[in-house]
PDB file of C-alpha atoms in Angstrom:
ATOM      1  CA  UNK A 133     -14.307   1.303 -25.583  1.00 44.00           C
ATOM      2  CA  UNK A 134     -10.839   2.803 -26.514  1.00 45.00           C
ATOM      3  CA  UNK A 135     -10.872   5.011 -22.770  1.00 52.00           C
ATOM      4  CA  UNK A 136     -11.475   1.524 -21.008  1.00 51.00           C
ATOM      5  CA  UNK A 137      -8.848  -0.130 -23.179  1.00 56.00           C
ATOM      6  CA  UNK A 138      -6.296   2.437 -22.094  1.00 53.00           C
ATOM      7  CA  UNK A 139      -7.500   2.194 -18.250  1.00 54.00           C
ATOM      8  CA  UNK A 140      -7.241  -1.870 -18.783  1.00 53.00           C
ATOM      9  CA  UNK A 141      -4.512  -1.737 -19.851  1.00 54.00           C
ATOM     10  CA  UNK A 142      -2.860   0.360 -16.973  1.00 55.00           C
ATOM     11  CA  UNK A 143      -4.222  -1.760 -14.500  1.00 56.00           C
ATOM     12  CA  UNK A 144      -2.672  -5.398 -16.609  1.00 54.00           C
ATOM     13  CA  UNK A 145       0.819  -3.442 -15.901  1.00 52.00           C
ATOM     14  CA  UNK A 146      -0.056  -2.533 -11.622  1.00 58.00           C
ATOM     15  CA  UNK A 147      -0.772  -6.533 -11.330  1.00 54.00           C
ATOM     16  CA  UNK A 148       2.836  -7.149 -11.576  1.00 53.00           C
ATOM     17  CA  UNK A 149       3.485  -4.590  -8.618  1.00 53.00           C
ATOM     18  CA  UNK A 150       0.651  -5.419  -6.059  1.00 61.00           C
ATOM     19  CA  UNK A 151       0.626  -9.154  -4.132  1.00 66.00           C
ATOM     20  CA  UNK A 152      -2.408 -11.798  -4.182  1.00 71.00           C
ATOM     21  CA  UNK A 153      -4.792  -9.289  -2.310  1.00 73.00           C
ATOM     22  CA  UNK A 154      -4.504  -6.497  -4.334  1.00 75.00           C
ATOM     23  CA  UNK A 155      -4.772  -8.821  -7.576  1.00 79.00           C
ATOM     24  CA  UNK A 156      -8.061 -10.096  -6.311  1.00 83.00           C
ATOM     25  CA  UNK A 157      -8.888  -6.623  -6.230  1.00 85.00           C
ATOM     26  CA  UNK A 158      -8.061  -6.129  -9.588  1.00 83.00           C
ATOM     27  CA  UNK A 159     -10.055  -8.695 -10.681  1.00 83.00           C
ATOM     28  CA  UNK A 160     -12.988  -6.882  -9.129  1.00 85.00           C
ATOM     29  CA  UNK A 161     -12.178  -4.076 -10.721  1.00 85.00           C
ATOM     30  CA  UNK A 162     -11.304  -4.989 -14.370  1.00 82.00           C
ATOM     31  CA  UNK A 163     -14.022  -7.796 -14.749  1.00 84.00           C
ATOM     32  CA  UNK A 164     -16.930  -6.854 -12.473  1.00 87.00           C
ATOM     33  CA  UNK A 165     -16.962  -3.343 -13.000  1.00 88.00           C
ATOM     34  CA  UNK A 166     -14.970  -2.126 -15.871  1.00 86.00           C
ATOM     35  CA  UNK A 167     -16.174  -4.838 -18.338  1.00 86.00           C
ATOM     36  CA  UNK A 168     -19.624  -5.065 -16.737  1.00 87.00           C
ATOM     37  CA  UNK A 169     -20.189  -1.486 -17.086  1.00 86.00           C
ATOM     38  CA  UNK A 170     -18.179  -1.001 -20.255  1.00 83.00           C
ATOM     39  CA  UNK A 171     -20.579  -3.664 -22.487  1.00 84.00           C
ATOM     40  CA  UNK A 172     -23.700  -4.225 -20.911  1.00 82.00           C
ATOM     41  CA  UNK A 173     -24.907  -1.439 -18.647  1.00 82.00           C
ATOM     42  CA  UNK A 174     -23.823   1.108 -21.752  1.00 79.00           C
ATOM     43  CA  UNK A 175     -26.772   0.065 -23.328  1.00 79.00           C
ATOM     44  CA  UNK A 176     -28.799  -0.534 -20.428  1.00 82.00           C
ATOM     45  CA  UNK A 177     -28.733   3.618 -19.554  1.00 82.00           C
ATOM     46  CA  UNK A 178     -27.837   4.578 -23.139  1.00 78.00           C
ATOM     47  CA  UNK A 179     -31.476   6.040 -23.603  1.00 76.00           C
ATOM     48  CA  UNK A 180     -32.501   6.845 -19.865  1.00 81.00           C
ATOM     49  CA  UNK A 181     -33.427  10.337 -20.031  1.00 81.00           C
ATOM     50  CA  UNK A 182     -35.532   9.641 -23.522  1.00 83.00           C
ATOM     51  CA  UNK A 183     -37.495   6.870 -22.010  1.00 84.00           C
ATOM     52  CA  UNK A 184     -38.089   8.755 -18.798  1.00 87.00           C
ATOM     53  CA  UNK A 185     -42.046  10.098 -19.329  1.00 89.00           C
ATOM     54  CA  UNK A 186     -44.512  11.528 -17.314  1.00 89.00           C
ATOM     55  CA  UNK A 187     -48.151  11.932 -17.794  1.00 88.00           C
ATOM     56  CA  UNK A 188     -47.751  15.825 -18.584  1.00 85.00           C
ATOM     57  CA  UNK A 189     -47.099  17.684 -21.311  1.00 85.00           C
ATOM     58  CA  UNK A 190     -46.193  20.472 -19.787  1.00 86.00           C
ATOM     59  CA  UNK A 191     -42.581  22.074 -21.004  1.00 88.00           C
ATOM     60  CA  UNK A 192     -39.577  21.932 -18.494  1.00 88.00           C
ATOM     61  CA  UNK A 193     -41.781  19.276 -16.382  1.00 89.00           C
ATOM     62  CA  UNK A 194     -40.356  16.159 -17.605  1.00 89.00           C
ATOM     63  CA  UNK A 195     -36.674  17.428 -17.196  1.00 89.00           C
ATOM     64  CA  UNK A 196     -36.985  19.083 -13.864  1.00 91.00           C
ATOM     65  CA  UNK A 197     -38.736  15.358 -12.646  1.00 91.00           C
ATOM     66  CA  UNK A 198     -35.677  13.201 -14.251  1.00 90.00           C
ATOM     67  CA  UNK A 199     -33.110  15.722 -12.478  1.00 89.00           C
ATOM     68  CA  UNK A 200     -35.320  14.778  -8.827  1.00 88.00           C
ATOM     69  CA  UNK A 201     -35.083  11.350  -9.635  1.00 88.00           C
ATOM     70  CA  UNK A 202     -31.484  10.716 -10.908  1.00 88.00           C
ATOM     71  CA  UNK A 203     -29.244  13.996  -9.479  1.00 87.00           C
ATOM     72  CA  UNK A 204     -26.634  12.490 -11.188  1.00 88.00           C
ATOM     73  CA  UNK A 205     -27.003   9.456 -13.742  1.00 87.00           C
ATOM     74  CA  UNK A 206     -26.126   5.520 -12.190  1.00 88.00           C
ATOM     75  CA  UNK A 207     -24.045   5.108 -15.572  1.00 89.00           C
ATOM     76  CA  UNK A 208     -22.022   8.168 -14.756  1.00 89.00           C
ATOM     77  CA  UNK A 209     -21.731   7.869 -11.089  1.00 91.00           C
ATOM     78  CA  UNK A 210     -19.975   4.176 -11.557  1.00 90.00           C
ATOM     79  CA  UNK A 211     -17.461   5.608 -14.178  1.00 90.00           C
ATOM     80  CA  UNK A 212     -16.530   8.353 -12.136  1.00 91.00           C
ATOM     81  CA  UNK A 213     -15.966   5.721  -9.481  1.00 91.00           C
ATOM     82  CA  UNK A 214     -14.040   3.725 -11.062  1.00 90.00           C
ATOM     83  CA  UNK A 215     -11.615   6.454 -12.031  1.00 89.00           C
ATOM     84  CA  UNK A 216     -11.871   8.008  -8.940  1.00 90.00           C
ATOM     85  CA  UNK A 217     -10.724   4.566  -6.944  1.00 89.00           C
ATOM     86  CA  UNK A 218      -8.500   3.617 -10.530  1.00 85.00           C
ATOM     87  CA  UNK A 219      -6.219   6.929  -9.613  1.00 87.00           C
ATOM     88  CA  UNK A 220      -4.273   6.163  -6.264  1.00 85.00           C
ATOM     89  CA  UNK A 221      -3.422   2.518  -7.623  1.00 82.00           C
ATOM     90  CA  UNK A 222      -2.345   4.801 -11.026  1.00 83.00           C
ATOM     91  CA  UNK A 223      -0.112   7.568  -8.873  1.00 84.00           C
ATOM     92  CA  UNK A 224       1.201   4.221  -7.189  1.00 81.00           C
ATOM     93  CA  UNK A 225       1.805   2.557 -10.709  1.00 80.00           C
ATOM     94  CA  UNK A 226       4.243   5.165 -12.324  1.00 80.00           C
ATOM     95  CA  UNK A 227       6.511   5.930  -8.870  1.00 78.00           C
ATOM     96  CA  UNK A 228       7.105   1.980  -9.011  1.00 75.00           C
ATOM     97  CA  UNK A 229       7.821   1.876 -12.579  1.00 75.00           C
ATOM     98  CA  UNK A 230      10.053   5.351 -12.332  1.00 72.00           C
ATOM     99  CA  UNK A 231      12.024   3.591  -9.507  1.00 70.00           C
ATOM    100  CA  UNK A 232      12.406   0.544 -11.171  1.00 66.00           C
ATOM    101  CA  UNK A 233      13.658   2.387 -14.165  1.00 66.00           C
ATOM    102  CA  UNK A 234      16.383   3.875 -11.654  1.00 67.00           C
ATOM    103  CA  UNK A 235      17.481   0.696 -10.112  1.00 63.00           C
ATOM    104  CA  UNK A 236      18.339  -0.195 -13.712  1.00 61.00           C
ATOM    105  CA  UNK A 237      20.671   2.130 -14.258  1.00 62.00           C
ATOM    106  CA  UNK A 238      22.508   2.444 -10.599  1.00 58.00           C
ATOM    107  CA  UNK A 239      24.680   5.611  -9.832  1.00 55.00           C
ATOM    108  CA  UNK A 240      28.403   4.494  -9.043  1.00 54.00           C
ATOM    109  CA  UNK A 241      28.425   7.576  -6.173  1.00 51.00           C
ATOM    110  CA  UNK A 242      25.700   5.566  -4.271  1.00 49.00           C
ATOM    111  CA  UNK A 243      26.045   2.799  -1.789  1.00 54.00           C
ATOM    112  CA  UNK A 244      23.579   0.122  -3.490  1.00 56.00           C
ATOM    113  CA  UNK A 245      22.030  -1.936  -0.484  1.00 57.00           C
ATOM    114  CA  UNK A 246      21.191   1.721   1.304  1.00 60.00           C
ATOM    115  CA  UNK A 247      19.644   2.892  -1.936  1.00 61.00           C
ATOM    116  CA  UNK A 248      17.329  -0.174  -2.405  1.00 61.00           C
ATOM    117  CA  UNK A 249      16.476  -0.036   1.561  1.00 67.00           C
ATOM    118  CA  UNK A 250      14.947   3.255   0.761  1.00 72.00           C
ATOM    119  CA  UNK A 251      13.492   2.676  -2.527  1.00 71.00           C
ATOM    120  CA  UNK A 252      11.498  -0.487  -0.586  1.00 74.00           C
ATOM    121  CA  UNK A 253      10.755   1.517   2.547  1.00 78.00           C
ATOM    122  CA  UNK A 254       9.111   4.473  -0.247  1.00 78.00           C
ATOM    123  CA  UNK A 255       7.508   1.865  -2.231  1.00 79.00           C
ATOM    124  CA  UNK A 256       5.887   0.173   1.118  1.00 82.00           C
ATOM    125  CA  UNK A 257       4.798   3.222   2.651  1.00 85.00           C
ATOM    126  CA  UNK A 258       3.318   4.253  -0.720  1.00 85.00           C
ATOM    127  CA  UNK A 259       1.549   1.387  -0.901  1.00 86.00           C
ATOM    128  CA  UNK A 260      -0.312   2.229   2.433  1.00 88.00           C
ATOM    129  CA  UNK A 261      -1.216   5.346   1.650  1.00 90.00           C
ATOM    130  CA  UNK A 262      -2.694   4.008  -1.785  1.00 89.00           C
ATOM    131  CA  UNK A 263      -4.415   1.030   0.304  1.00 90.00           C
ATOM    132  CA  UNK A 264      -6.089   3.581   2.922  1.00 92.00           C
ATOM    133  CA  UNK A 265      -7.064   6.028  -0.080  1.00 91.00           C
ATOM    134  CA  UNK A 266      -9.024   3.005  -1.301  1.00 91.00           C
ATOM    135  CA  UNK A 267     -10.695   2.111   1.467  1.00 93.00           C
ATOM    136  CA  UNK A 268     -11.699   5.568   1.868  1.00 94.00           C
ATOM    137  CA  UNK A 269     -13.062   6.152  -1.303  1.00 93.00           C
ATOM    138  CA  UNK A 270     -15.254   3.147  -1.479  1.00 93.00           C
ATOM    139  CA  UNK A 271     -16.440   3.760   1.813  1.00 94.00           C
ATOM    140  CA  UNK A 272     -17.365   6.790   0.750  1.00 94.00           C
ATOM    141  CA  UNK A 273     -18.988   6.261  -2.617  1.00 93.00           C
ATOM    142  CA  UNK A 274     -20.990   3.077  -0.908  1.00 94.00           C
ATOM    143  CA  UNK A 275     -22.918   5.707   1.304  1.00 95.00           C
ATOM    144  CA  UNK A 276     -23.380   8.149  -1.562  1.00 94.00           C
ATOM    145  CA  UNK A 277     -25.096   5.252  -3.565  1.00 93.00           C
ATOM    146  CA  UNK A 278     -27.089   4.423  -0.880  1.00 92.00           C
ATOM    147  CA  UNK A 279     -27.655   8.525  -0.304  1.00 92.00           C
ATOM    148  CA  UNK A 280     -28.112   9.043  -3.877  1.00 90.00           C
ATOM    149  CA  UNK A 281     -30.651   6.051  -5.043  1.00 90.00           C
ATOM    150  CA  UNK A 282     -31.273   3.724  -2.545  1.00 89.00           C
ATOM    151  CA  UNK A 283     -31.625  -0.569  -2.969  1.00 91.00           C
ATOM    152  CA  UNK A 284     -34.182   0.150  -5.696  1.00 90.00           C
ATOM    153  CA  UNK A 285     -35.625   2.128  -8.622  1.00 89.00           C
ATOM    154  CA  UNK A 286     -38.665   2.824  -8.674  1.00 88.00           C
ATOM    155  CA  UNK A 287     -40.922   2.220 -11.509  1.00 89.00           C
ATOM    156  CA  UNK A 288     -42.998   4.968 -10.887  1.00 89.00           C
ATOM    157  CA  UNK A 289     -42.042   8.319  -9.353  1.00 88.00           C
ATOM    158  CA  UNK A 290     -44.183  11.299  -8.359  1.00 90.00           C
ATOM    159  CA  UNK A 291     -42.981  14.834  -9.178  1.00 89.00           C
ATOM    160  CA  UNK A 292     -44.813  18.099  -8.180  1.00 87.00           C
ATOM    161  CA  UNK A 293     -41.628  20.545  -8.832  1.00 86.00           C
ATOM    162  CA  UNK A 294     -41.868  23.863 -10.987  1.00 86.00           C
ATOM    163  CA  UNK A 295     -43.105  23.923 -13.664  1.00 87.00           C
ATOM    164  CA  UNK A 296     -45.751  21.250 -13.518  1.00 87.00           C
ATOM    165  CA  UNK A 297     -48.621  22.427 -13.004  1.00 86.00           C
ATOM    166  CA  UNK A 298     -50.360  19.370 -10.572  1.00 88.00           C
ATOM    167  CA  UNK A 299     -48.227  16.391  -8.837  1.00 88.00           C
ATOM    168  CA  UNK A 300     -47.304  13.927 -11.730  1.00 91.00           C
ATOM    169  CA  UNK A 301     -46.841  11.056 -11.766  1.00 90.00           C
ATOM    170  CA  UNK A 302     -43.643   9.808 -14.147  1.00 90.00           C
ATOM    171  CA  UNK A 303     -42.077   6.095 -15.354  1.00 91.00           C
ATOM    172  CA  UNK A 304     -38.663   5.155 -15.184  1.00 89.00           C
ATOM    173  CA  UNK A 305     -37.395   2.768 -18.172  1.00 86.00           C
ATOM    174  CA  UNK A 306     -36.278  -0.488 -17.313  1.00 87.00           C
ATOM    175  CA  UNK A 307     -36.706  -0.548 -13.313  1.00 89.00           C
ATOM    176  CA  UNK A 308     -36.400  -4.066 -12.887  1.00 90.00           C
ATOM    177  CA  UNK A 309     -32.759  -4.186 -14.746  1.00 89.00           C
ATOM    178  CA  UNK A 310     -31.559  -1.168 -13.022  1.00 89.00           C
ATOM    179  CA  UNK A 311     -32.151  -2.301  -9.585  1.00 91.00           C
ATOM    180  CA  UNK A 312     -30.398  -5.337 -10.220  1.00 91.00           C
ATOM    181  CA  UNK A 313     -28.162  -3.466 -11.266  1.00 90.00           C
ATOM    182  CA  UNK A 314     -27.816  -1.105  -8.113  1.00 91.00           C
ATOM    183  CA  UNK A 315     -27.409  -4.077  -5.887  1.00 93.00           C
ATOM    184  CA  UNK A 316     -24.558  -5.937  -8.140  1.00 92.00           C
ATOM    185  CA  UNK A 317     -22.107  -2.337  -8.055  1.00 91.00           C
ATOM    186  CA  UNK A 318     -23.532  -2.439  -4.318  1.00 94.00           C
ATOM    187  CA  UNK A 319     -22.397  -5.758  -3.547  1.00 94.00           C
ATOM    188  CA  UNK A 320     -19.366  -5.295  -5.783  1.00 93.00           C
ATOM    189  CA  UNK A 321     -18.079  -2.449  -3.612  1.00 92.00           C
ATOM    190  CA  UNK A 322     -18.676  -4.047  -0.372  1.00 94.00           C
ATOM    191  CA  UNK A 323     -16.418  -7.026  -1.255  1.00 93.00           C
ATOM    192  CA  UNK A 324     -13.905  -4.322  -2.616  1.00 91.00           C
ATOM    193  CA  UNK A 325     -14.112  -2.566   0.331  1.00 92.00           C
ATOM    194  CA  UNK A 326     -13.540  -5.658   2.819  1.00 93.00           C
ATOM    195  CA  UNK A 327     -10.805  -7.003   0.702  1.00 90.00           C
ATOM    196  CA  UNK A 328      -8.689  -3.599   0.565  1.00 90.00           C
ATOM    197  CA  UNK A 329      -8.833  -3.504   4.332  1.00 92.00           C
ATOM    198  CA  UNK A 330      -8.404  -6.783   4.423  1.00 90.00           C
ATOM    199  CA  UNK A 331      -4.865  -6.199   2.244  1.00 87.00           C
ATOM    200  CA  UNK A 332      -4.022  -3.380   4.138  1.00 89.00           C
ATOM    201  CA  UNK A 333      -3.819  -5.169   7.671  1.00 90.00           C
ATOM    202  CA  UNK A 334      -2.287  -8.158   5.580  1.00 86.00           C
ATOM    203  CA  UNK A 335       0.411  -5.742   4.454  1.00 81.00           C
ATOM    204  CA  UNK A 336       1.352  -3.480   7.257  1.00 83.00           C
ATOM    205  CA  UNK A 337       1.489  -6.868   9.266  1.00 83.00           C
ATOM    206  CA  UNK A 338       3.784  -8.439   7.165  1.00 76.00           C
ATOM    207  CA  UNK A 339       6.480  -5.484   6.824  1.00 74.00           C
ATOM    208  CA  UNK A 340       6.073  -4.954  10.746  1.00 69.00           C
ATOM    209  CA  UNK A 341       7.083  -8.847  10.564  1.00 72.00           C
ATOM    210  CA  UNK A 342       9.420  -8.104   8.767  1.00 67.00           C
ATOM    211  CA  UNK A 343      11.183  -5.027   9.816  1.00 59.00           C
ATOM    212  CA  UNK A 344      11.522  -6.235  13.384  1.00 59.00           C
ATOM    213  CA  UNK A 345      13.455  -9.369  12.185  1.00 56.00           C
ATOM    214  CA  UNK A 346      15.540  -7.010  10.464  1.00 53.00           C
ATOM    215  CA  UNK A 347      16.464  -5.556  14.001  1.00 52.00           C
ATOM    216  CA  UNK A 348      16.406  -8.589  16.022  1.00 54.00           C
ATOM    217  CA  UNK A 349      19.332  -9.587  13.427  1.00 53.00           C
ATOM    218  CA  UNK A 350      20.568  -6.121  13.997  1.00 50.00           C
ATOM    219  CA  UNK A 351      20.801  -7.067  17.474  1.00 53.00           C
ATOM    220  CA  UNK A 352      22.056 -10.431  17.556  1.00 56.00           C
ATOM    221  CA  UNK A 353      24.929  -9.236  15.357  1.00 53.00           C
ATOM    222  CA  UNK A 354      25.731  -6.314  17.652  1.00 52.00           C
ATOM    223  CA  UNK A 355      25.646  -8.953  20.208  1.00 54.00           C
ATOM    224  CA  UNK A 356      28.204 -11.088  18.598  1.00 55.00           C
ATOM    225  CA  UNK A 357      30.505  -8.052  17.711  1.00 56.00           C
ATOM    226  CA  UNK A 358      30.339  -6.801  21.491  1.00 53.00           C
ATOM    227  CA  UNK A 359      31.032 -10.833  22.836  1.00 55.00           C
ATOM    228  CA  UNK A 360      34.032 -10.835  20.148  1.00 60.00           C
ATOM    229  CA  UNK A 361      35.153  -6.943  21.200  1.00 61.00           C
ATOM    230  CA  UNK A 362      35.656  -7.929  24.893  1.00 61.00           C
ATOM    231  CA  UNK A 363      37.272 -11.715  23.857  1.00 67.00           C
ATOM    232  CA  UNK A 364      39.886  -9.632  21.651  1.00 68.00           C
ATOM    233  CA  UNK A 365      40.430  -7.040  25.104  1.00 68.00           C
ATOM    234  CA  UNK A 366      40.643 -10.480  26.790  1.00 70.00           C
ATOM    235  CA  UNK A 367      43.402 -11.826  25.169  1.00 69.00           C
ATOM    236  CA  UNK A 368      45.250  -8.386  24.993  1.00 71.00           C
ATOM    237  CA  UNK A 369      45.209  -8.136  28.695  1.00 66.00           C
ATOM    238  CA  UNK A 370      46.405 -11.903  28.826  1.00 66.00           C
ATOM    239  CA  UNK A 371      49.407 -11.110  26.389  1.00 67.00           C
ATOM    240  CA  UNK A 372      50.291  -8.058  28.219  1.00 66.00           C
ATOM    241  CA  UNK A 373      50.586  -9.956  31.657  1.00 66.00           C
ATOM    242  CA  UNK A 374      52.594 -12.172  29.922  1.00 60.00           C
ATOM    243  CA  UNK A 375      55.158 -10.109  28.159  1.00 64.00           C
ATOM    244  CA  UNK A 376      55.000  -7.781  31.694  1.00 62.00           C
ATOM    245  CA  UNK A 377      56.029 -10.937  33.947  1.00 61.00           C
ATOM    246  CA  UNK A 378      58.592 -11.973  31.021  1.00 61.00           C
ATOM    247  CA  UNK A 379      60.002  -8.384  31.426  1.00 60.00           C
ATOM    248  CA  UNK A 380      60.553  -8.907  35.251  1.00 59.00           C
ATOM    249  CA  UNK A 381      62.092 -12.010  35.013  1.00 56.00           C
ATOM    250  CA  UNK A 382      64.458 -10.979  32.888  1.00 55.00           C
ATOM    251  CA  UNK A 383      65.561  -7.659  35.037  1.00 56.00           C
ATOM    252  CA  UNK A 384      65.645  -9.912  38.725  1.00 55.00           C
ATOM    253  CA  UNK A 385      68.431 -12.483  36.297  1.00 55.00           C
ATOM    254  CA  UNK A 386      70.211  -9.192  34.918  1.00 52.00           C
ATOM    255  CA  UNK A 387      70.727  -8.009  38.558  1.00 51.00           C
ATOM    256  CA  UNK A 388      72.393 -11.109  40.001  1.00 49.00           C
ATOM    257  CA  UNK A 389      76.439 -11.855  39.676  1.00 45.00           C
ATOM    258  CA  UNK A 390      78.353 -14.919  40.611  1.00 44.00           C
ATOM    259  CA  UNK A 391      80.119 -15.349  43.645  1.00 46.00           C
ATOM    260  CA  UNK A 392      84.094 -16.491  44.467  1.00 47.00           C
ATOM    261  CA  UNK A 393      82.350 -20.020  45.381  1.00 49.00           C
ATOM    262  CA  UNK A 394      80.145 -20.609  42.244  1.00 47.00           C
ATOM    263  CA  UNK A 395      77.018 -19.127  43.588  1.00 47.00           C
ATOM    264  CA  UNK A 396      75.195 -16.415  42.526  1.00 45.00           C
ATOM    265  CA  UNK A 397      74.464 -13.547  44.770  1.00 47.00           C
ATOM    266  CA  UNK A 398      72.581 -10.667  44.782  1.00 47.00           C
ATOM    267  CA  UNK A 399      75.031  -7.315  43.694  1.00 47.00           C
ATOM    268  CA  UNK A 400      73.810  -5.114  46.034  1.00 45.00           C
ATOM    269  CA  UNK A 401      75.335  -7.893  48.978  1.00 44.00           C
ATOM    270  CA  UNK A 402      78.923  -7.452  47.787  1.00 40.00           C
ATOM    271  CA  UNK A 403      80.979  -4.990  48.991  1.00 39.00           C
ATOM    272  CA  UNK A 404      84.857  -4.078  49.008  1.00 35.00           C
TER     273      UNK A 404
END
């Protein structure tokens, strides 16, 4: 129980870092598979190959039946599973806490708002890629189940591979209990399945949302700088007619004299 403490334990510390979807799917994963399969189906396929018998007793006949019947054991199929789907959501796990750890301890050099833009873009499209790695994988094990074993096992299997010497006919332990079994992990990965694409369309949704307010803001404060850009060249041209018609006041007054009489005239009019 120590390995699935450890993996527990890992996935108590990616709750913090993943929204209400992906905690639902954690919740699938800690409860109805790794505590499931950790306590109860342990014992179930503890003794699976020793209760496995056929009605030979010819050497090498009973192994090379169990090996038709189970390629690969249910027990060990789900663990591998579960650390096969457990890894992305792991990877994911330590680049959030290794950024985190750097946003604690900010360089001076760097701008800070820049620096967190990127950090949130890397953790976002992270988070994708560890959503549609998901998806994939439980796709993918679903069919192999369903390849592998089927909706049922079979209480009785027939085997006529080398070395026995007529078609045999062998038991399975525990039948009954295993093909409930099948169709709980069965049922378990469907509703993991749906729920991670679910979460992914939830997710790339909602930081589409919310990059393109990000640039509609963007714009609307481009907008504003541009309508305050051409008031400002507005009020420059205004000031300049201004001080221009100021200016040619002030030359046409400078170019008049007074006249014998008390009237001004024009310079250029008097002559000797």
């Amino acid at each position: 129980m120590c390995d699935w403490d450890f993996i527990g334990g890992f996935f108590k510390d990616l709750q913090t870092e993943s929204p209400m979807l992906g905690r639902f799917w954690l919740v699938l994963m800690l409860v109805f598979r790794i505590v499931i399969l950790g306590t109860v189906a342990s014992d179930m396929f503890e003794d699976e190959q020793e209760e496995f018998t056929c009605n030979t007793l010819q050497p090498g006949c009973k192994q090379v039946c169990y090996d038709l019947a189970f390629p690969i054991s249910q027990y060990r199929f789900w663990v591998f599973h579960i650390v096969l789907i457990a890894t992305p959501s792991l990877l994911y796990l330590v680049y959030a806490t290794h950024q985190h750890n750097k946003s604690a301890n900010p360089s001076p050099s760097k701008k800070r708002s820049s620096r967190e833009n990127r950090e949130e873009k890397a953790l976002r499209t992270l988070y994708i890629i560890t959503l549609i790695s998901r998806i994939v994988a439980e796709i993918g094990f679903l069919f192999v189940q369903w390849y592998l074993y089927g909706f049922k096992v079979e209480a009785q299997f027939p085997c006529d591979r080398f070395p026995c010497p007529y078609t045999v006919d062998c038991f399975t332990s525990r039948p009954a209990e295993k093909t409930v079994f099948l169709l709980f992990y069965f049922a378990v990965g469907v509703i993991s399945a749906f729920s991670s694409v679910v979460e992914l369309l939830y997710s790339s949704g909602k930081w589409f949302c919310s990059n393109q307010k990000k640039l509609d803001l963007y714009d609307q404060c481009d907008c504003e700088n541009l309508h305050n850009l051409k008031q400002e060249e507005t009020e420059e041209k205004a000031k300049e007619s201004v001080t221009s018609t100021s200016s040619r006041k002030a030359s046409n007054t400078g170019n008049r004299t007074k006249s014998p009489r008390g009237k001004y005239v024009s310079g250029s009019r008097l002559t000797v």
